[in-house]
Short mmCIF file of C-alpha atoms in Angstrom, two decimals:
data_model
loop_
_atom_site.label_atom_id
_atom_site.label_comp_id
_atom_site.label_asym_id
_atom_site.label_seq_id
_atom_site.Cartn_x
_atom_site.Cartn_y
_atom_site.Cartn_z
CA MET A 222 21.87 -31.93 34.59
CA ASP A 223 21.90 -35.64 33.81
CA THR A 224 22.90 -37.36 30.56
CA LEU A 225 19.30 -37.47 29.32
CA MET A 226 18.65 -33.74 29.64
CA LEU A 227 22.06 -32.81 28.23
CA SER A 228 21.53 -35.14 25.26
CA ARG A 229 18.08 -33.68 24.64
CA LEU A 230 19.51 -30.16 24.73
CA GLN A 231 22.28 -31.15 22.35
CA PHE A 232 19.91 -32.75 19.85
CA ALA A 233 17.52 -29.81 20.13
CA ALA A 234 20.36 -27.33 19.51
CA ALA A 235 21.59 -29.32 16.50
CA THR A 236 18.12 -29.79 15.03
CA PHE A 237 16.98 -26.21 15.46
CA PHE A 238 20.23 -24.88 14.07
CA HIS A 239 20.18 -27.26 11.08
CA PHE A 240 16.62 -26.21 10.39
CA ILE A 241 17.70 -22.62 9.93
CA PHE A 242 19.35 -23.67 6.67
CA VAL A 243 17.12 -26.45 5.35
CA PRO A 244 13.93 -24.47 4.57
CA LEU A 245 15.77 -21.82 2.57
CA THR A 246 17.61 -24.51 0.61
CA LEU A 247 14.34 -26.28 -0.24
CA GLY A 248 12.42 -23.20 -1.30
CA LEU A 249 15.19 -21.19 -2.94
CA SER A 250 16.15 -24.16 -5.12
CA ILE A 251 12.60 -24.16 -6.51
CA LEU A 252 12.64 -20.40 -7.08
CA VAL A 253 16.00 -20.45 -8.88
CA ALA A 254 14.78 -23.36 -11.03
CA TYR A 255 11.66 -21.36 -11.88
CA MET A 256 13.70 -18.27 -12.83
CA GLU A 257 16.06 -20.21 -15.09
CA THR A 258 13.19 -22.13 -16.68
CA ARG A 259 11.51 -18.81 -17.46
CA TYR A 260 14.77 -17.63 -19.02
CA VAL A 261 14.87 -20.68 -21.28
CA SER A 262 11.20 -20.42 -22.26
CA THR A 263 11.10 -16.63 -22.84
CA GLY A 264 14.69 -15.71 -23.69
CA ASP A 265 14.41 -12.80 -21.24
CA GLU A 266 17.94 -12.13 -19.95
CA MET A 267 16.51 -10.67 -16.73
CA TYR A 268 15.51 -14.16 -15.60
CA LYS A 269 19.03 -15.44 -16.24
CA LYS A 270 20.37 -12.60 -14.12
CA MET A 271 17.92 -13.53 -11.38
CA ALA A 272 18.90 -17.20 -11.47
CA LYS A 273 22.58 -16.27 -11.06
CA TYR A 274 22.02 -13.77 -8.23
CA TRP A 275 19.58 -15.81 -6.13
CA GLY A 276 21.48 -18.99 -7.01
CA LYS A 277 24.60 -17.55 -5.37
CA LEU A 278 22.69 -17.02 -2.11
CA PHE A 279 21.27 -20.54 -2.43
CA LEU A 280 24.77 -22.01 -2.70
CA ILE A 281 26.04 -20.18 0.41
CA ASN A 282 23.10 -21.45 2.44
CA PHE A 283 23.40 -24.99 1.04
CA ALA A 284 27.13 -25.31 1.78
CA ILE A 285 26.85 -24.32 5.44
CA GLY A 286 23.67 -26.34 5.92
CA ILE A 287 25.48 -29.55 4.92
CA VAL A 288 27.91 -29.27 7.84
CA THR A 289 25.13 -28.97 10.40
CA GLY A 290 23.24 -31.94 8.91
CA ILE A 291 26.24 -34.27 9.12
CA THR A 292 26.81 -33.61 12.83
CA LEU A 293 23.10 -34.16 13.49
CA GLU A 294 23.20 -37.70 12.12
CA PHE A 295 26.31 -38.55 14.18
CA GLN A 296 24.31 -37.98 17.36
CA PHE A 297 22.20 -41.08 16.73
CA GLY A 298 25.33 -43.11 17.42
CA THR A 299 26.96 -40.99 20.12
CA ASN A 300 24.01 -39.77 22.22
CA TRP A 301 21.16 -42.09 21.29
CA SER A 302 22.78 -45.51 20.82
CA ARG A 303 19.93 -47.40 22.55
CA TYR A 304 17.45 -45.72 20.22
CA SER A 305 19.62 -46.61 17.21
CA ALA A 306 19.76 -50.24 18.33
CA TYR A 307 15.99 -50.26 18.85
CA VAL A 308 14.92 -48.83 15.47
CA GLY A 309 18.10 -49.15 13.39
CA ASP A 310 16.41 -51.73 11.15
CA ILE A 311 13.83 -49.10 10.19
CA PHE A 312 15.89 -45.91 10.20
CA GLY A 313 18.86 -47.45 8.35
CA PRO A 314 17.20 -47.95 4.94
CA LEU A 315 15.54 -44.53 5.03
CA LEU A 316 18.72 -42.63 5.85
CA ALA A 317 20.68 -44.73 3.34
CA ILE A 318 18.25 -43.88 0.53
CA GLU A 319 18.34 -40.21 1.51
CA ALA A 320 22.14 -40.08 1.44
CA SER A 321 22.90 -42.38 -1.50
CA VAL A 322 20.11 -41.30 -3.86
CA ALA A 323 18.64 -37.90 -3.05
CA PHE A 324 21.65 -36.11 -1.51
CA PHE A 325 24.06 -37.66 -4.02
CA LEU A 326 21.89 -36.51 -6.92
CA GLU A 327 21.51 -33.03 -5.41
CA SER A 328 25.25 -32.58 -4.84
CA THR A 329 26.18 -33.85 -8.28
CA MET A 330 23.67 -31.63 -10.07
CA ILE A 331 24.79 -28.59 -8.06
CA GLY A 332 28.29 -29.15 -9.43
CA VAL A 333 26.92 -29.43 -12.97
CA TRP A 334 24.93 -26.24 -12.49
CA VAL A 335 27.75 -24.18 -10.96
CA PHE A 336 30.36 -25.12 -13.56
CA GLY A 337 27.97 -25.56 -16.49
CA TRP A 338 27.23 -21.91 -17.30
CA ASP A 339 28.15 -21.28 -20.98
CA LYS A 340 29.32 -24.90 -21.32
CA LEU A 341 25.97 -26.68 -21.46
CA SER A 342 23.02 -25.80 -23.64
CA LYS A 343 20.44 -23.53 -22.00
CA ARG A 344 17.98 -26.40 -21.67
CA MET A 345 20.52 -28.79 -20.18
CA HIS A 346 21.68 -26.16 -17.71
CA ALA A 347 18.11 -25.41 -16.64
CA ALA A 348 17.49 -29.14 -16.31
CA ALA A 349 20.43 -29.31 -13.87
CA ILE A 350 18.95 -26.78 -11.44
CA CYS A 351 15.52 -28.45 -11.77
CA MET A 352 17.17 -31.72 -10.73
CA VAL A 353 18.80 -29.91 -7.79
CA ALA A 354 15.39 -28.65 -6.65
CA PHE A 355 13.80 -32.07 -7.11
CA ALA A 356 16.58 -33.89 -5.24
CA ALA A 357 16.65 -31.37 -2.37
CA ASN A 358 12.94 -31.82 -1.77
CA LEU A 359 13.23 -35.60 -2.26
CA SER A 360 15.93 -35.65 0.41
CA ALA A 361 13.58 -33.94 2.85
CA LEU A 362 10.94 -36.59 2.11
CA TRP A 363 13.08 -39.48 3.41
CA ILE A 364 14.04 -37.59 6.54
CA ILE A 365 10.41 -36.75 7.29
CA ILE A 366 9.29 -40.34 6.65
CA ALA A 367 11.83 -41.37 9.30
CA ASN A 368 10.44 -38.73 11.64
CA GLY A 369 6.90 -39.83 10.73
CA PHE A 370 7.72 -43.28 12.11
CA MET A 371 8.64 -41.63 15.42
CA GLN A 372 5.32 -39.78 15.41
CA ASN A 373 3.11 -42.63 14.17
CA PRO A 374 4.99 -45.95 13.97
CA LEU A 375 3.80 -48.17 11.09
CA GLY A 376 5.25 -51.07 9.11
CA TYR A 377 7.18 -52.71 11.96
CA VAL A 378 7.07 -55.87 14.04
CA MET A 379 8.49 -56.32 17.55
CA ARG A 380 11.12 -59.04 17.56
CA ASN A 381 13.88 -59.73 20.11
CA GLY A 382 13.07 -56.49 21.92
CA ARG A 383 13.56 -54.40 18.77
CA ALA A 384 11.28 -52.73 16.25
CA GLU A 385 12.12 -54.45 12.96
CA LEU A 386 10.96 -53.51 9.49
CA ASP A 387 8.01 -55.65 8.40
CA ASP A 388 6.24 -53.64 5.69
CA PHE A 389 8.32 -51.10 3.74
CA VAL A 390 5.29 -49.87 1.79
CA ALA A 391 3.38 -49.13 5.02
CA LEU A 392 6.45 -47.31 6.34
CA ILE A 393 6.86 -45.00 3.33
CA THR A 394 3.13 -44.39 2.83
CA ASN A 395 2.57 -43.38 6.47
CA PRO A 396 -0.21 -40.74 6.16
CA PHE A 397 1.10 -38.82 9.17
CA ALA A 398 4.55 -38.53 7.54
CA TRP A 399 3.14 -37.32 4.22
CA SER A 400 1.02 -34.74 6.00
CA GLN A 401 4.11 -33.53 7.85
CA TYR A 402 5.99 -33.42 4.55
CA VAL A 403 3.43 -31.21 2.83
CA HIS A 404 3.25 -28.94 5.88
CA THR A 405 7.04 -28.66 6.16
CA LEU A 406 7.59 -28.03 2.46
CA SER A 407 4.85 -25.40 2.33
CA ALA A 408 6.46 -23.61 5.27
CA ALA A 409 9.87 -23.81 3.59
CA PHE A 410 8.51 -22.31 0.36
CA LEU A 411 6.79 -19.58 2.37
CA LEU A 412 10.09 -18.77 4.09
CA SER A 413 11.93 -18.57 0.79
CA GLY A 414 9.31 -16.23 -0.62
CA PHE A 415 9.75 -13.90 2.34
CA PHE A 416 13.55 -14.10 1.98
CA VAL A 417 13.45 -13.06 -1.69
CA ALA A 418 10.85 -10.34 -1.03
CA GLY A 419 12.75 -9.02 2.02
CA VAL A 420 16.11 -8.79 0.26
CA SER A 421 14.41 -7.18 -2.75
CA ALA A 422 12.73 -4.67 -0.42
CA TRP A 423 16.15 -3.62 0.92
CA HIS A 424 17.39 -2.86 -2.60
CA LEU A 425 14.15 -1.11 -3.61
CA LEU A 426 14.47 1.22 -0.62
CA ARG A 427 17.86 2.24 -2.05
CA LYS A 428 16.59 2.34 -5.65
CA ASN A 429 19.13 -0.31 -6.72
CA GLU A 430 18.32 -2.20 -9.93
CA VAL A 431 14.65 -1.24 -9.57
CA GLU A 432 13.24 -3.42 -12.39
CA PHE A 433 15.27 -6.46 -11.29
CA PHE A 434 14.23 -6.25 -7.66
CA THR A 435 10.62 -5.28 -8.39
CA ARG A 436 10.22 -8.45 -10.44
CA SER A 437 12.10 -10.48 -7.84
CA PHE A 438 9.88 -9.06 -5.10
CA LYS A 439 6.75 -10.02 -7.02
CA ILE A 440 7.96 -13.59 -7.54
CA GLY A 441 8.81 -13.85 -3.84
CA ALA A 442 5.48 -12.36 -2.75
CA VAL A 443 3.46 -14.69 -5.02
CA PHE A 444 5.39 -17.67 -3.67
CA ALA A 445 4.96 -16.48 -0.07
CA PHE A 446 1.23 -15.80 -0.41
CA ILE A 447 0.35 -19.07 -2.14
CA PHE A 448 2.22 -21.19 0.38
CA SER A 449 1.13 -19.17 3.41
CA VAL A 450 -2.44 -20.16 2.45
CA VAL A 451 -1.43 -23.78 1.73
CA VAL A 452 0.42 -24.14 5.04
CA ALA A 453 -2.57 -22.76 6.98
CA VAL A 454 -5.15 -25.00 5.28
CA GLN A 455 -2.93 -28.06 5.42
CA GLY A 456 -2.06 -27.23 9.04
CA HIS A 457 -5.73 -27.67 9.93
CA VAL A 458 -5.78 -31.07 8.19
CA HIS A 459 -2.62 -32.08 10.04
CA GLY A 460 -4.21 -30.93 13.30
CA ASN A 461 -7.04 -33.43 12.67
CA GLU A 462 -4.43 -36.20 12.35
CA VAL A 463 -2.69 -35.10 15.56
CA ALA A 464 -6.05 -35.26 17.36
CA GLN A 465 -6.49 -38.86 16.19
CA VAL A 466 -2.94 -40.17 16.58
CA GLN A 467 -1.50 -38.07 19.44
CA PRO A 468 -4.38 -36.73 21.56
CA ALA A 469 -2.02 -35.78 24.40
CA LYS A 470 -0.10 -33.50 22.05
CA LEU A 471 -3.31 -31.82 20.89
CA ALA A 472 -4.40 -31.32 24.52
CA ALA A 473 -1.01 -29.76 25.33
CA MET A 474 -1.22 -27.47 22.27
CA GLU A 475 -4.48 -26.08 23.66
CA SER A 476 -3.74 -26.55 27.39
CA HIS A 477 -6.97 -28.55 27.44
CA TRP A 478 -7.24 -30.32 30.82
CA HIS A 479 -10.75 -31.80 31.02
CA THR A 480 -12.22 -34.30 28.58
CA GLN A 481 -15.46 -32.93 27.19
CA LYS A 482 -17.79 -32.82 24.23
CA ASN A 483 -18.48 -29.48 22.52
CA ALA A 484 -15.03 -28.47 23.75
CA PRO A 485 -14.55 -24.69 23.66
CA MET A 486 -11.44 -22.84 22.61
CA TYR A 487 -10.26 -20.06 24.91
CA LEU A 488 -8.77 -17.05 23.18
CA LEU A 489 -7.13 -16.10 26.47
CA ALA A 490 -5.58 -18.93 28.48
CA LEU A 491 -2.56 -19.28 30.73
CA PRO A 492 -1.33 -22.81 31.56
CA ASP A 493 -0.54 -23.62 35.20
CA GLU A 494 1.26 -26.89 34.60
CA ALA A 495 2.33 -27.37 38.22
CA ASN A 496 -1.29 -27.49 39.36
CA SER A 497 -2.67 -29.25 36.24
CA ARG A 498 -5.03 -26.43 35.29
CA ASN A 499 -5.16 -23.05 33.59
CA SER A 500 -4.66 -20.07 35.87
CA VAL A 501 -6.55 -17.92 33.35
CA GLU A 502 -9.34 -19.00 30.99
CA ALA A 503 -11.38 -16.33 29.24
CA ILE A 504 -13.27 -15.60 26.03
CA GLY A 505 -14.21 -19.19 25.28
CA ILE A 506 -15.81 -19.95 21.90
CA PRO A 507 -18.19 -22.92 22.36
CA SER A 508 -17.40 -26.10 20.39
CA LEU A 509 -14.55 -24.47 18.45
CA LEU A 510 -11.88 -26.89 19.73
CA SER A 511 -14.10 -29.88 18.83
CA ILE A 512 -14.56 -28.43 15.34
CA LEU A 513 -10.87 -27.71 14.81
CA ALA A 514 -9.82 -31.13 16.10
CA PHE A 515 -12.49 -33.36 14.51
CA ASN A 516 -14.57 -31.10 12.21
CA ASP A 517 -17.52 -31.94 14.48
CA PRO A 518 -18.95 -29.54 17.10
CA ASN A 519 -20.19 -32.48 19.18
CA ALA A 520 -16.88 -34.38 19.17
CA GLU A 521 -15.25 -35.28 22.46
CA VAL A 522 -11.74 -33.88 22.98
CA LYS A 523 -9.63 -35.79 25.49
CA GLY A 524 -8.11 -33.64 28.24
CA LEU A 525 -4.66 -33.87 29.80
CA LEU A 526 -6.06 -35.10 33.13
CA ASP A 527 -7.05 -38.34 31.41
CA PHE A 528 -3.39 -39.09 30.77
CA LYS A 529 -1.02 -40.23 33.53
CA PRO A 530 1.33 -37.41 34.58
CA GLU A 531 4.29 -39.37 33.21
CA ASP A 532 2.57 -39.60 29.79
CA ARG A 533 1.86 -35.87 29.40
CA PRO A 534 4.04 -33.68 27.17
CA PRO A 535 5.51 -30.44 28.53
CA VAL A 536 2.41 -28.26 28.34
CA ALA A 537 3.69 -24.68 28.55
CA LEU A 538 6.38 -25.03 25.85
CA THR A 539 4.03 -26.86 23.48
CA PHE A 540 1.19 -24.39 24.14
CA TRP A 541 3.23 -21.22 23.59
CA SER A 542 5.12 -22.62 20.58
CA PHE A 543 1.80 -23.46 18.93
CA ARG A 544 0.46 -19.96 19.55
CA ILE A 545 3.58 -18.29 18.17
CA MET A 546 3.31 -20.42 15.02
CA VAL A 547 -0.40 -19.67 14.53
CA ALA A 548 0.00 -15.93 15.22
CA LEU A 549 2.80 -15.56 12.69
CA GLY A 550 0.91 -17.78 10.25
CA THR A 551 -1.93 -15.27 10.39
CA ILE A 552 0.25 -12.21 9.85
CA MET A 553 2.40 -13.50 6.97
CA PRO A 554 -0.28 -14.03 4.29
CA LEU A 555 -1.54 -10.48 4.94
CA LEU A 556 1.95 -9.06 4.43
CA ALA A 557 2.44 -11.04 1.23
CA LEU A 558 -1.00 -10.14 -0.12
CA PHE A 559 -0.42 -6.41 0.39
CA GLY A 560 2.81 -6.66 -1.61
CA LEU A 561 1.03 -8.45 -4.42
CA LEU A 562 -1.71 -5.85 -4.61
CA LYS A 563 0.81 -2.99 -4.63
CA SER A 564 3.52 -4.71 -6.69
CA ARG A 565 3.43 -2.03 -9.42
CA LYS A 566 3.95 0.84 -6.98
CA LEU A 567 6.13 -0.71 -4.29
CA GLN A 568 8.39 2.33 -3.98
CA ASP A 569 5.37 4.43 -2.99
CA TYR A 570 5.23 2.38 0.21
CA PRO A 571 8.66 2.66 1.88
CA GLY A 572 7.18 1.78 5.27
CA TYR A 573 5.87 -1.49 3.85
CA LEU A 574 9.24 -2.26 2.21
CA ARG A 575 11.00 -1.72 5.56
CA LEU A 576 8.41 -3.97 7.18
CA MET A 577 9.12 -6.74 4.65
CA LEU A 578 12.86 -6.44 5.33
CA TYR A 579 12.27 -6.83 9.06
CA ALA A 580 9.78 -9.65 8.35
CA ILE A 581 12.49 -11.98 6.99
CA PRO A 582 12.92 -13.68 10.42
CA LEU A 583 9.17 -14.26 10.91
CA PRO A 584 8.87 -17.54 8.94
CA TYR A 585 12.11 -18.77 10.57
CA ILE A 586 10.54 -18.21 14.00
CA ALA A 587 7.25 -19.82 12.92
CA ILE A 588 9.06 -22.90 11.57
CA GLN A 589 11.15 -23.32 14.70
CA ALA A 590 8.03 -22.96 16.85
CA GLY A 591 6.23 -25.54 14.69
CA TRP A 592 9.12 -27.96 15.03
CA ALA A 593 8.98 -27.49 18.82
CA VAL A 594 5.27 -28.35 18.78
CA ALA A 595 5.99 -31.52 16.78
CA GLU A 596 8.94 -32.72 18.85
CA VAL A 597 8.24 -31.45 22.37
CA GLY A 598 4.57 -32.35 22.01
CA ARG A 599 5.54 -35.99 21.31
CA GLN A 600 7.33 -36.35 24.65
CA PRO A 601 7.82 -38.43 26.76
CA TRP A 602 8.04 -40.76 23.75
CA ILE A 603 10.93 -40.83 21.31
CA VAL A 604 8.87 -43.31 19.26
CA HIS A 605 5.26 -42.61 20.10
CA GLY A 606 3.77 -45.39 22.22
CA LEU A 607 6.81 -47.66 21.79
CA MET A 608 9.92 -46.20 23.37
CA ARG A 609 10.35 -43.47 25.95
CA THR A 610 13.06 -40.88 25.43
CA LYS A 611 14.69 -41.73 28.77
CA ASP A 612 15.20 -45.32 27.55
CA ALA A 613 16.87 -44.22 24.31
CA VAL A 614 19.87 -42.30 25.59
CA SER A 615 23.45 -43.65 25.40
CA PRO A 616 25.09 -44.93 28.63
CA VAL A 617 27.72 -42.18 28.76
CA GLU A 618 28.84 -39.80 31.49
CA PRO A 619 27.11 -36.40 31.74
CA GLN A 620 30.48 -34.63 31.59
CA GLN A 621 31.14 -36.07 28.13
CA VAL A 622 27.79 -34.87 26.81
CA ALA A 623 28.22 -31.47 28.46
CA PHE A 624 31.57 -31.03 26.71
CA SER A 625 30.22 -32.02 23.29
CA LEU A 626 27.16 -29.79 23.83
CA LEU A 627 29.44 -26.83 24.53
CA ALA A 628 31.50 -27.66 21.44
CA PHE A 629 28.39 -27.89 19.28
CA VAL A 630 27.05 -24.56 20.49
CA VAL A 631 30.39 -22.82 19.87
CA VAL A 632 30.84 -24.32 16.38
CA TYR A 633 27.22 -23.71 15.40
CA THR A 634 27.39 -20.13 16.60
CA LEU A 635 30.46 -19.55 14.44
CA LEU A 636 28.78 -21.20 11.45
CA GLY A 637 25.71 -19.05 11.99
CA ILE A 638 27.80 -15.89 12.06
CA VAL A 639 29.61 -16.95 8.86
CA ASP A 640 26.32 -17.76 7.14
CA ILE A 641 24.68 -14.46 8.05
CA TYR A 642 27.83 -12.51 7.13
CA LEU A 643 28.10 -14.15 3.69
CA LEU A 644 24.37 -13.93 2.93
CA VAL A 645 24.25 -10.25 3.89
CA LYS A 646 27.47 -9.48 2.01
CA TYR A 647 26.40 -11.07 -1.27
CA ALA A 648 22.76 -10.03 -0.95
CA LYS A 649 23.86 -6.38 -0.63
CA LYS A 650 26.15 -6.58 -3.65
CA GLY A 651 23.28 -7.05 -6.02
CA PRO A 652 23.21 -8.85 -9.39
CA ALA A 653 25.91 -6.70 -11.02
CA HIS A 654 28.68 -8.35 -8.93
#
């Protein structure tokens, strides 16, 4: 493999691995803040117990997630130096604000929260975890605004062969970025709801701390259901934006080859990328793709054959990733809704509780698939319409990248094992320890 492919693999490995930790950090911080706020407002000691137990799992996930995020940012200098030189004027301020404001605030408030039990007033202590949740989600905003520029570049001017910042307001109000932000946060909250419900299900199956975990399960299920609906509805809105801004990505998501009005959606399709067609197309619903893309049954949807071969994204990976995300996005609200309806008699449904335990990985898989749609579907552009990925890579030898890729995979695998071991260990212990 050449330097480009190795660098892409390395960035993909780092990004996907980092994104195992980020969603749980975002959502669990909100849930812990909610639990402690309820403790302050009601005086119910059960909520304090919840905040301490789930907060411990939040801290484990947060600590290991930091390490993976730091190495990810280093790759802009080591593997993608031409990209950094090209858009450094735009990326620099965004990453600086993220690190110096949001992450700094989050880290400081976590320290206050961890060491402030029984030292601060109840209100001040609850305020600390609320600030942690706010800062964690603010941090994600600046990262996604940076990614939003790569998806839909705004607020720049080309000067001396570089994209330089021209309009900071246009950059940070990029509608595509904000849509991505809402979609990503909703998915993160959904994941956290499933995590809390799944861990609670494990304890309920063993009749451990039944009241504690029944109430925890209900909070997790409510959170999961609300945001599984939000992420689905907002996903449709974001799909409309993709159709407008990145029509090639939309065509790859649906393996749609021919430009046509009243474009149908095929429930059964099999991309044949090598021959620029679908080897199987069956059960087509007339006009459905036009409706989903533009809310108009008569709208024209551009097909992949209208793009030069060198401008088409990888079709099969984008197509299947999109379908995995949508399929799981259909199953998860049903699982959460059943738990809500049966929340008073959960122990009468041991099969459902086992299902919720095994369902913990589902939102992780859906989020990774969604990220693949967003990033693979943007190819061959690293900045859509401005810079191709092959022009962004650093001029280094493939052997150097291969070695660092191997090192990343080994270190990340170890970190993943440590994270899972610690989460499982402390999740099993329950709130009494």
